[in-house]
């Protein structure tokens, strides 16, 4: 009971401390940015120009702001480059290994 009361108290503190500009997640998993607060409700911008009204109790947690998209793109480019470092000799050895495995399986069936 004590842990539950403490958790409820912390949740209530969070909901009462929300301010314009906070990035939050609702209990249903929707992410948005607080654009207006009222006594028992808040307005969240969930996409450019799309604002919805929510009860404060529907806010589960405050989340970190998103990382710049440019930084994400750089990480993606590195992953693509890393996966393309494989040269054709690797492909040839894979083909030879697969053929050898198929021969061994056939030998086991007939032998």
GROMACS .gro file of C-alpha atoms in nm:
model
  111
    1UNK     CA    1   0.000   0.000   0.000
    2UNK     CA    2   0.280   0.241   0.086
    3UNK     CA    3   0.458   0.194  -0.249
    4UNK     CA    4   0.131   0.242  -0.434
    5UNK     CA    5   0.056   0.566  -0.247
    6UNK     CA    6   0.406   0.693  -0.319
    7UNK     CA    7   0.373   0.611  -0.689
    8UNK     CA    8   0.034   0.783  -0.705
    9UNK     CA    9   0.176   1.089  -0.530
   10UNK     CA   10   0.469   1.111  -0.772
   11UNK     CA   11   0.233   1.073  -1.070
   12UNK     CA   12   0.013   1.351  -0.937
   13UNK     CA   13   0.316   1.579  -0.885
   14UNK     CA   14   0.423   1.517  -1.244
   15UNK     CA   15   0.076   1.592  -1.380
   16UNK     CA   16   0.053   1.914  -1.178
   17UNK     CA   17   0.401   2.032  -1.283
   18UNK     CA   18   0.342   2.013  -1.659
   19UNK     CA   19   0.424   2.335  -1.844
   20UNK     CA   20   0.399   2.456  -2.201
   21UNK     CA   21   0.673   2.300  -2.415
   22UNK     CA   22   0.704   1.975  -2.216
   23UNK     CA   23   0.720   1.662  -2.431
   24UNK     CA   24   0.497   1.393  -2.276
   25UNK     CA   25   0.357   1.046  -2.331
   26UNK     CA   26  -0.003   0.960  -2.248
   27UNK     CA   27  -0.119   0.639  -2.082
   28UNK     CA   28  -0.222   0.516  -2.427
   29UNK     CA   29   0.129   0.571  -2.567
   30UNK     CA   30   0.063   0.889  -2.764
   31UNK     CA   31   0.351   1.140  -2.769
   32UNK     CA   32   0.284   1.512  -2.779
   33UNK     CA   33   0.401   1.855  -2.673
   34UNK     CA   34   0.207   2.059  -2.416
   35UNK     CA   35   0.079   2.379  -2.581
   36UNK     CA   36  -0.170   2.492  -2.315
   37UNK     CA   37  -0.259   2.395  -1.959
   38UNK     CA   38  -0.585   2.440  -1.771
   39UNK     CA   39  -0.699   2.328  -1.426
   40UNK     CA   40  -0.777   1.965  -1.505
   41UNK     CA   41  -0.692   1.939  -1.875
   42UNK     CA   42  -0.405   2.010  -2.111
   43UNK     CA   43  -0.375   2.054  -2.482
   44UNK     CA   44  -0.117   1.848  -2.668
   45UNK     CA   45   0.020   1.912  -3.015
   46UNK     CA   46   0.061   1.564  -3.162
   47UNK     CA   47   0.162   1.676  -3.512
   48UNK     CA   48   0.224   2.012  -3.678
   49UNK     CA   49  -0.098   2.207  -3.627
   50UNK     CA   50  -0.287   1.913  -3.471
   51UNK     CA   51  -0.386   1.995  -3.112
   52UNK     CA   52  -0.592   1.763  -2.891
   53UNK     CA   53  -0.732   1.808  -2.539
   54UNK     CA   54  -0.652   1.555  -2.266
   55UNK     CA   55  -0.723   1.517  -1.896
   56UNK     CA   56  -0.409   1.567  -1.690
   57UNK     CA   57  -0.456   1.218  -1.546
   58UNK     CA   58  -0.396   1.074  -1.894
   59UNK     CA   59  -0.031   1.185  -1.887
   60UNK     CA   60   0.195   0.896  -1.798
   61UNK     CA   61   0.541   1.056  -1.814
   62UNK     CA   62   0.755   1.343  -1.934
   63UNK     CA   63   0.994   1.232  -2.211
   64UNK     CA   64   1.318   1.368  -2.350
   65UNK     CA   65   1.299   1.589  -2.655
   66UNK     CA   66   1.372   1.430  -2.992
   67UNK     CA   67   1.725   1.424  -3.135
   68UNK     CA   68   1.788   1.631  -3.447
   69UNK     CA   69   1.696   1.438  -3.760
   70UNK     CA   70   2.036   1.521  -3.915
   71UNK     CA   71   2.212   1.323  -3.642
   72UNK     CA   72   1.979   1.026  -3.698
   73UNK     CA   73   2.049   1.032  -4.073
   74UNK     CA   74   2.424   1.022  -4.011
   75UNK     CA   75   2.386   0.712  -3.793
   76UNK     CA   76   2.176   0.542  -4.062
   77UNK     CA   77   2.437   0.618  -4.329
   78UNK     CA   78   2.709   0.458  -4.117
   79UNK     CA   79   2.504   0.141  -4.074
   80UNK     CA   80   2.449   0.113  -4.447
   81UNK     CA   81   2.819   0.167  -4.516
   82UNK     CA   82   2.916  -0.095  -4.258
   83UNK     CA   83   2.688  -0.359  -4.410
   84UNK     CA   84   2.822  -0.292  -4.761
   85UNK     CA   85   3.185  -0.354  -4.660
   86UNK     CA   86   3.143  -0.723  -4.742
   87UNK     CA   87   3.337  -0.810  -5.058
   88UNK     CA   88   3.255  -1.061  -5.331
   89UNK     CA   89   3.503  -1.321  -5.203
   90UNK     CA   90   3.281  -1.358  -4.895
   91UNK     CA   91   2.984  -1.430  -5.124
   92UNK     CA   92   3.181  -1.694  -5.315
   93UNK     CA   93   3.288  -1.870  -4.994
   94UNK     CA   94   2.925  -1.870  -4.873
   95UNK     CA   95   2.813  -2.036  -5.198
   96UNK     CA   96   3.086  -2.299  -5.172
   97UNK     CA   97   3.000  -2.367  -4.807
   98UNK     CA   98   2.628  -2.403  -4.887
   99UNK     CA   99   2.706  -2.648  -5.170
  100UNK     CA  100   2.931  -2.852  -4.940
  101UNK     CA  101   2.660  -2.862  -4.671
  102UNK     CA  102   2.405  -2.981  -4.928
  103UNK     CA  103   2.640  -3.260  -5.043
  104UNK     CA  104   2.699  -3.372  -4.683
  105UNK     CA  105   2.324  -3.379  -4.616
  106UNK     CA  106   2.265  -3.587  -4.931
  107UNK     CA  107   2.544  -3.829  -4.833
  108UNK     CA  108   2.392  -3.878  -4.488
  109UNK     CA  109   2.051  -3.956  -4.639
  110UNK     CA  110   2.185  -4.219  -4.876
  111UNK     CA  111   2.457  -4.358  -4.649
   0.00000   0.00000   0.00000
